[in-house]
Amino acid sequence: MGLTEPDRERVEEHARQVREMFARISGRYDLLNHLLSGNIDKRWRRSVTRKLRPLLPPKPKVLDVACGTGDLSSALFENIGAQVIGLDFCRPMLERAAEKAPELSLIEGDALQLPFADHSFDAVTIGFGLRNLASVEHGLRELRRVLKPDGWLAVLEFSHPVVPGFRALVNRYCMRLLPWIGGMISSSRSAYQYLPDSISRFPDQQRLAKLMTEAGFAEVGFENLTAGIAALHTGRRKEL
Ligand SMILES: C[S@@+](CC[C@H](N)C(=O)[O-])C[C@H]1O[C@@H](n2cnc3c(N)ncnc32)[C@H](O)[C@@H]1O
C-alpha cells in the first residue's frame, strides 16, 4: 500500500479488531442477518446476481471478497453458474461457509492485499465488506487490479435511505433497537453498535460512485435497494 509506519500500524490494528469482532459473532452471524433485516438481505444478495448475469460470459470466474459465511458466493454459484472463489480474513467465518456450502472454493486472505495476479477475474463482488476495510479507496484499487480488462465490480453495501421520514425511522432502529437485539443474541453488543456506526461513516451512494470512478472504473452506476437502506454499485474496469 506504500504506507508510513504509523499508517501501517493503524491499518493492522483496524484489521485485527474487525477480524476478532467477526470471529466472536460468526456462530450467530447468519441468524442475526436474517432476523435484523426481516430476511431482506437474501433479496439484496440476489439483486447482485440478477445485475451481473447478463454482463458476464458463461461460467465466469468470480472473486467474492469478504465472503464471510458464503451467502453471496453461494448465490453467484447457484444463480449464474459462476466459478466462485470466496475470500475472507476471518477463519471462523470461512469455516461456517465451508460447512454450509462445501462446493465453494474458499481462501483466507486480506482484501487489501489480494493473493491473485492482475487481470484474474471476470467479476469481483464484495457484499457488506467494503465498509469494514481500513481504506475504501485502497480497497477499490485492489479489487480493480485483479479484474480482467472490462471486468465488472459489484459492491453491495448498506447506504443512506433516500426518503427523509424513512431515513429517520431506519436511523432510530439502527441506533437503538439493533445493538440491543444483536447484543442479546450474539453476546457482543459492541459488534452491533459497530454496525450502525460504520454505516453512518460510510460514503453515501453518490460519494461511493465518485470513489469508484476515481479508482479506475467506468460505467459506474447504482441501484437503491429498499429505498436506499442498501445500495448495489457496479462499475467496469477501465484501462488507465
Ligand atoms: C458483514 S460481513 C459480510 C459477509 C458476506 N459478504 C455477506 O454478504 O454476508 C463482512 C466480512 O468482511 C470480512 N472482512 C473485513 N475486512 C476484511 C479484509 N480486509 N479482508 C478480508 N475480509 C475482510 C470480515 O471478516 C467479514 O466476514
CSV table of C-alpha atoms and ligand atoms in Angstrom, one decimal:
chain,number,residue,atom,x,y,z
A,1,MET,CA,0.0,0.0,0.0
A,2,GLY,CA,3.1,2.3,0.3
A,3,LEU,CA,2.3,3.3,3.9
A,4,THR,CA,4.2,5.1,6.6
A,5,GLU,CA,4.9,3.2,9.8
A,6,PRO,CA,2.1,4.9,11.9
A,7,ASP,CA,-0.4,4.3,9.0
A,8,ARG,CA,0.7,0.6,8.7
A,9,GLU,CA,0.1,0.2,12.5
A,10,ARG,CA,-3.3,1.8,12.2
A,11,VAL,CA,-4.3,-0.4,9.3
A,12,GLU,CA,-3.1,-3.5,11.1
A,13,GLU,CA,-4.9,-2.6,14.4
A,14,HIS,CA,-8.1,-1.9,12.4
A,15,ALA,CA,-7.9,-5.3,10.7
A,16,ARG,CA,-7.2,-7.1,14.0
A,17,GLN,CA,-10.3,-5.5,15.6
A,18,VAL,CA,-12.6,-6.3,12.7
A,19,ARG,CA,-11.3,-9.9,12.4
A,20,GLU,CA,-11.8,-10.5,16.1
A,21,MET,CA,-15.2,-9.0,16.1
A,22,PHE,CA,-16.4,-11.3,13.2
A,23,ALA,CA,-14.8,-14.3,14.9
A,24,ARG,CA,-16.8,-13.5,18.0
A,25,ILE,CA,-20.1,-13.3,16.2
A,26,SER,CA,-19.5,-15.9,13.5
A,27,GLY,CA,-21.8,-18.5,15.1
A,28,ARG,CA,-24.8,-16.1,15.2
A,29,TYR,CA,-24.0,-14.0,12.1
A,30,ASP,CA,-26.5,-15.6,9.7
A,31,LEU,CA,-29.3,-15.8,12.2
A,32,LEU,CA,-28.9,-12.1,13.1
A,33,ASN,CA,-28.6,-11.1,9.4
A,34,HIS,CA,-31.9,-12.6,8.5
A,35,LEU,CA,-33.6,-11.6,11.8
A,36,LEU,CA,-32.4,-8.0,11.9
A,37,SER,CA,-33.2,-7.4,8.2
A,38,GLY,CA,-36.5,-9.3,8.2
A,39,ASN,CA,-34.9,-11.7,5.6
A,40,ILE,CA,-34.5,-8.8,3.1
A,41,ASP,CA,-30.8,-9.5,3.0
A,42,LYS,CA,-31.4,-12.6,0.8
A,43,ARG,CA,-33.2,-10.4,-1.8
A,44,TRP,CA,-30.4,-7.9,-1.7
A,45,ARG,CA,-27.8,-10.6,-2.5
A,46,ARG,CA,-30.0,-12.0,-5.3
A,47,SER,CA,-30.0,-8.5,-6.8
A,48,VAL,CA,-26.2,-8.8,-7.3
A,49,THR,CA,-26.6,-12.0,-9.4
A,50,ARG,CA,-29.6,-10.5,-11.3
A,51,LYS,CA,-27.4,-7.5,-12.2
A,52,LEU,CA,-24.3,-9.4,-13.1
A,53,ARG,CA,-25.8,-12.3,-15.1
A,54,PRO,CA,-26.3,-10.5,-18.4
A,55,LEU,CA,-23.0,-8.8,-18.2
A,56,LEU,CA,-20.7,-11.8,-17.8
A,57,PRO,CA,-19.6,-14.7,-20.1
A,58,PRO,CA,-20.9,-18.2,-19.4
A,59,LYS,CA,-19.2,-19.9,-16.3
A,60,PRO,CA,-17.5,-16.6,-15.3
A,61,LYS,CA,-14.6,-16.6,-12.9
A,62,VAL,CA,-15.8,-14.5,-9.9
A,63,LEU,CA,-14.0,-13.5,-6.8
A,64,ASP,CA,-16.3,-12.8,-3.8
A,65,VAL,CA,-14.2,-10.7,-1.4
A,66,ALA,CA,-15.1,-10.6,2.3
A,67,CYS,CA,-17.3,-13.6,1.6
A,68,GLY,CA,-17.9,-14.2,5.3
A,69,THR,CA,-20.3,-17.2,5.7
A,70,GLY,CA,-20.6,-17.5,2.0
A,71,ASP,CA,-24.2,-16.5,1.2
A,72,LEU,CA,-23.3,-14.2,-1.7
A,73,SER,CA,-20.7,-16.7,-3.0
A,74,SER,CA,-23.4,-19.4,-3.0
A,75,ALA,CA,-25.9,-17.1,-4.8
A,76,LEU,CA,-23.3,-16.5,-7.5
A,77,PHE,CA,-22.6,-20.2,-7.9
A,78,GLU,CA,-26.3,-21.2,-8.0
A,79,ASN,CA,-27.8,-18.3,-9.9
A,80,ILE,CA,-25.2,-17.6,-12.6
A,81,GLY,CA,-23.1,-20.8,-12.6
A,82,ALA,CA,-20.0,-18.9,-11.7
A,83,GLN,CA,-16.7,-20.5,-10.7
A,84,VAL,CA,-16.5,-18.7,-7.4
A,85,ILE,CA,-13.7,-18.1,-5.1
A,86,GLY,CA,-14.7,-16.7,-1.7
A,87,LEU,CA,-12.0,-14.8,0.2
A,88,ASP,CA,-12.1,-13.6,3.8
A,89,PHE,CA,-9.6,-12.9,6.5
A,90,CYS,CA,-11.6,-14.3,9.4
A,91,ARG,CA,-11.2,-18.1,9.6
A,92,PRO,CA,-14.3,-18.8,11.8
A,93,MET,CA,-16.5,-17.1,9.2
A,94,LEU,CA,-14.9,-19.2,6.4
A,95,GLU,CA,-15.4,-22.3,8.5
A,96,ARG,CA,-19.1,-21.5,8.6
A,97,ALA,CA,-19.1,-21.0,4.8
A,98,ALA,CA,-17.3,-24.4,4.3
A,99,GLU,CA,-19.9,-26.2,6.4
A,100,LYS,CA,-22.9,-24.6,4.6
A,101,ALA,CA,-21.5,-24.8,1.0
A,102,PRO,CA,-18.8,-27.4,0.5
A,103,GLU,CA,-18.9,-26.8,-3.2
A,104,LEU,CA,-17.3,-23.3,-2.8
A,105,SER,CA,-13.5,-22.6,-3.1
A,106,LEU,CA,-12.6,-20.6,-0.1
A,107,ILE,CA,-9.4,-18.8,0.7
A,108,GLU,CA,-8.1,-17.0,3.8
A,109,GLY,CA,-6.7,-13.6,2.7
A,110,ASP,CA,-6.8,-9.9,3.0
A,111,ALA,CA,-9.0,-7.7,0.7
A,112,LEU,CA,-6.3,-5.0,0.8
A,113,GLN,CA,-3.6,-7.4,-0.4
A,114,LEU,CA,-5.3,-10.0,-2.6
A,115,PRO,CA,-3.3,-13.1,-3.3
A,116,PHE,CA,-4.0,-13.1,-7.0
A,117,ALA,CA,-2.3,-11.9,-10.1
A,118,ASP,CA,-3.5,-8.8,-12.0
A,119,HIS,CA,-6.4,-9.5,-14.5
A,120,SER,CA,-7.6,-12.8,-12.9
A,121,PHE,CA,-11.4,-12.5,-12.7
A,122,ASP,CA,-14.4,-11.7,-14.9
A,123,ALA,CA,-16.1,-10.1,-11.9
A,124,VAL,CA,-15.3,-9.2,-8.3
A,125,THR,CA,-18.1,-8.8,-5.7
A,126,ILE,CA,-18.0,-7.5,-2.2
A,127,GLY,CA,-21.1,-7.8,0.0
A,128,PHE,CA,-21.2,-5.7,3.2
A,129,GLY,CA,-17.4,-5.8,3.3
A,130,LEU,CA,-16.1,-2.6,1.8
A,131,ARG,CA,-17.4,-0.6,4.8
A,132,ASN,CA,-15.1,-2.7,7.0
A,133,LEU,CA,-11.8,-2.0,5.3
A,134,ALA,CA,-9.3,0.4,6.7
A,135,SER,CA,-9.3,2.2,3.4
A,136,VAL,CA,-12.2,2.2,1.0
A,137,GLU,CA,-10.1,3.9,-1.7
A,138,HIS,CA,-7.2,1.4,-1.4
A,139,GLY,CA,-9.7,-1.5,-1.3
A,140,LEU,CA,-11.4,-0.3,-4.6
A,141,ARG,CA,-8.0,-0.1,-6.3
A,142,GLU,CA,-7.0,-3.6,-5.2
A,143,LEU,CA,-10.4,-5.0,-6.4
A,144,ARG,CA,-9.8,-3.4,-9.7
A,145,ARG,CA,-6.3,-4.8,-10.0
A,146,VAL,CA,-7.4,-8.4,-10.1
A,147,LEU,CA,-10.2,-7.8,-12.6
A,148,LYS,CA,-9.7,-8.7,-16.3
A,149,PRO,CA,-9.9,-5.7,-18.6
A,150,ASP,CA,-13.6,-4.7,-18.9
A,151,GLY,CA,-14.4,-7.0,-15.9
A,152,TRP,CA,-17.2,-5.9,-13.5
A,153,LEU,CA,-17.1,-4.9,-9.9
A,154,ALA,CA,-20.3,-5.2,-7.8
A,155,VAL,CA,-20.4,-3.6,-4.4
A,156,LEU,CA,-23.4,-4.4,-2.2
A,157,GLU,CA,-23.4,-2.3,0.9
A,158,PHE,CA,-25.5,-0.5,3.5
A,159,SER,CA,-26.2,3.0,2.4
A,160,HIS,CA,-28.2,6.1,3.1
A,161,PRO,CA,-32.1,5.8,2.9
A,162,VAL,CA,-33.3,8.4,0.4
A,163,VAL,CA,-36.7,9.3,1.8
A,164,PRO,CA,-36.2,11.7,4.8
A,165,GLY,CA,-39.0,10.3,7.2
A,166,PHE,CA,-38.0,6.7,6.4
A,167,ARG,CA,-34.3,7.7,7.0
A,168,ALA,CA,-35.1,8.9,10.5
A,169,LEU,CA,-37.0,5.7,11.2
A,170,VAL,CA,-34.2,3.5,9.9
A,171,ASN,CA,-31.6,5.5,11.9
A,172,ARG,CA,-33.6,5.1,15.1
A,173,TYR,CA,-33.9,1.4,14.5
A,174,CYS,CA,-30.2,1.1,13.8
A,175,MET,CA,-29.0,3.2,16.7
A,176,ARG,CA,-31.4,1.9,19.4
A,177,LEU,CA,-33.0,-1.5,18.6
A,178,LEU,CA,-30.4,-3.2,16.5
A,179,PRO,CA,-27.5,-3.0,19.0
A,180,TRP,CA,-29.8,-4.2,21.7
A,181,ILE,CA,-31.2,-7.2,19.8
A,182,GLY,CA,-27.8,-8.0,18.2
A,183,GLY,CA,-26.1,-7.8,21.6
A,184,MET,CA,-28.6,-10.1,23.3
A,185,ILE,CA,-28.4,-12.8,20.6
A,186,SER,CA,-24.7,-12.7,19.8
A,187,SER,CA,-23.4,-11.7,23.3
A,188,SER,CA,-21.4,-8.9,21.6
A,189,ARG,CA,-23.2,-5.6,21.8
A,190,SER,CA,-20.1,-3.8,20.6
A,191,ALA,CA,-20.3,-5.6,17.2
A,192,TYR,CA,-23.9,-4.5,16.7
A,193,GLN,CA,-23.0,-1.0,17.9
A,194,TYR,CA,-20.2,-1.0,15.3
A,195,LEU,CA,-22.7,-1.8,12.6
A,196,PRO,CA,-24.7,1.5,12.7
A,197,ASP,CA,-21.5,3.5,13.5
A,198,SER,CA,-19.7,2.1,10.4
A,199,ILE,CA,-22.8,2.6,8.2
A,200,SER,CA,-23.0,6.3,9.2
A,201,ARG,CA,-19.3,6.8,8.4
A,202,PHE,CA,-19.6,5.1,5.0
A,203,PRO,CA,-19.9,7.2,1.9
A,204,ASP,CA,-23.4,7.8,0.6
A,205,GLN,CA,-24.5,6.5,-2.9
A,206,GLN,CA,-23.1,9.4,-4.9
A,207,ARG,CA,-19.9,9.6,-3.0
A,208,LEU,CA,-19.2,5.9,-3.4
A,209,ALA,CA,-19.9,6.2,-7.1
A,210,LYS,CA,-17.3,9.0,-7.3
A,211,LEU,CA,-14.7,7.0,-5.4
A,212,MET,CA,-15.3,4.1,-7.8
A,213,THR,CA,-14.7,6.4,-10.8
A,214,GLU,CA,-11.6,7.8,-9.2
A,215,ALA,CA,-10.3,4.2,-8.5
A,216,GLY,CA,-10.5,3.4,-12.3
A,217,PHE,CA,-14.0,2.2,-13.0
A,218,ALA,CA,-16.2,3.3,-15.9
A,219,GLU,CA,-19.9,3.0,-16.5
A,220,VAL,CA,-20.4,3.4,-12.7
A,221,GLY,CA,-24.0,3.2,-11.6
A,222,PHE,CA,-26.0,2.3,-8.5
A,223,GLU,CA,-29.4,0.9,-7.6
A,224,ASN,CA,-31.0,1.7,-4.3
A,225,LEU,CA,-32.3,-1.4,-2.5
A,226,THR,CA,-35.3,-1.0,-0.1
A,227,ALA,CA,-35.3,2.8,-0.5
A,228,GLY,CA,-31.6,3.1,0.0
A,229,ILE,CA,-31.1,1.1,3.2
A,230,ALA,CA,-28.6,-0.7,1.0
A,231,ALA,CA,-27.3,0.0,-2.5
A,232,LEU,CA,-25.7,-2.0,-5.3
A,233,HIS,CA,-23.0,-0.2,-7.1
A,234,THR,CA,-21.4,-1.6,-10.3
A,235,GLY,CA,-18.6,-0.4,-12.5
A,236,ARG,CA,-16.4,-1.8,-15.3
A,237,ARG,CA,-12.6,-1.9,-15.1
A,238,LYS,CA,-11.3,1.0,-17.2
A,239,GLU,CA,-7.8,0.9,-18.6
A,240,LEU,CA,-5.8,3.9,-17.2
B,1,LIG,C1,-20.6,-8.1,7.2
B,1,LIG,S1,-19.6,-9.5,6.8
B,1,LIG,C2,-20.2,-9.8,5.1
B,1,LIG,C3,-20.1,-11.2,4.8
B,1,LIG,C4,-20.8,-11.6,3.5
B,1,LIG,N1,-20.2,-11.0,2.3
B,1,LIG,C5,-22.3,-11.4,3.5
B,1,LIG,O1,-22.8,-10.9,2.5
B,1,LIG,O2,-22.9,-11.8,4.5
B,1,LIG,C6,-18.1,-8.7,6.5
B,1,LIG,C7,-16.9,-9.7,6.2
B,1,LIG,O3,-15.8,-8.9,5.8
B,1,LIG,C8,-14.6,-9.6,6.3
B,1,LIG,N2,-13.5,-8.6,6.2
B,1,LIG,C9,-13.4,-7.4,6.7
B,1,LIG,N3,-12.3,-6.8,6.4
B,1,LIG,C10,-11.6,-7.7,5.6
B,1,LIG,C11,-10.4,-7.7,4.9
B,1,LIG,N4,-9.5,-6.6,5.0
B,1,LIG,N5,-10.0,-8.7,4.2
B,1,LIG,C12,-10.8,-9.8,4.1
B,1,LIG,N6,-12.0,-9.9,4.7
B,1,LIG,C13,-12.4,-8.9,5.4
B,1,LIG,C14,-15.0,-10.0,7.7
B,1,LIG,O4,-14.2,-11.0,8.2
B,1,LIG,C15,-16.4,-10.5,7.5
B,1,LIG,O5,-16.5,-11.8,7.3
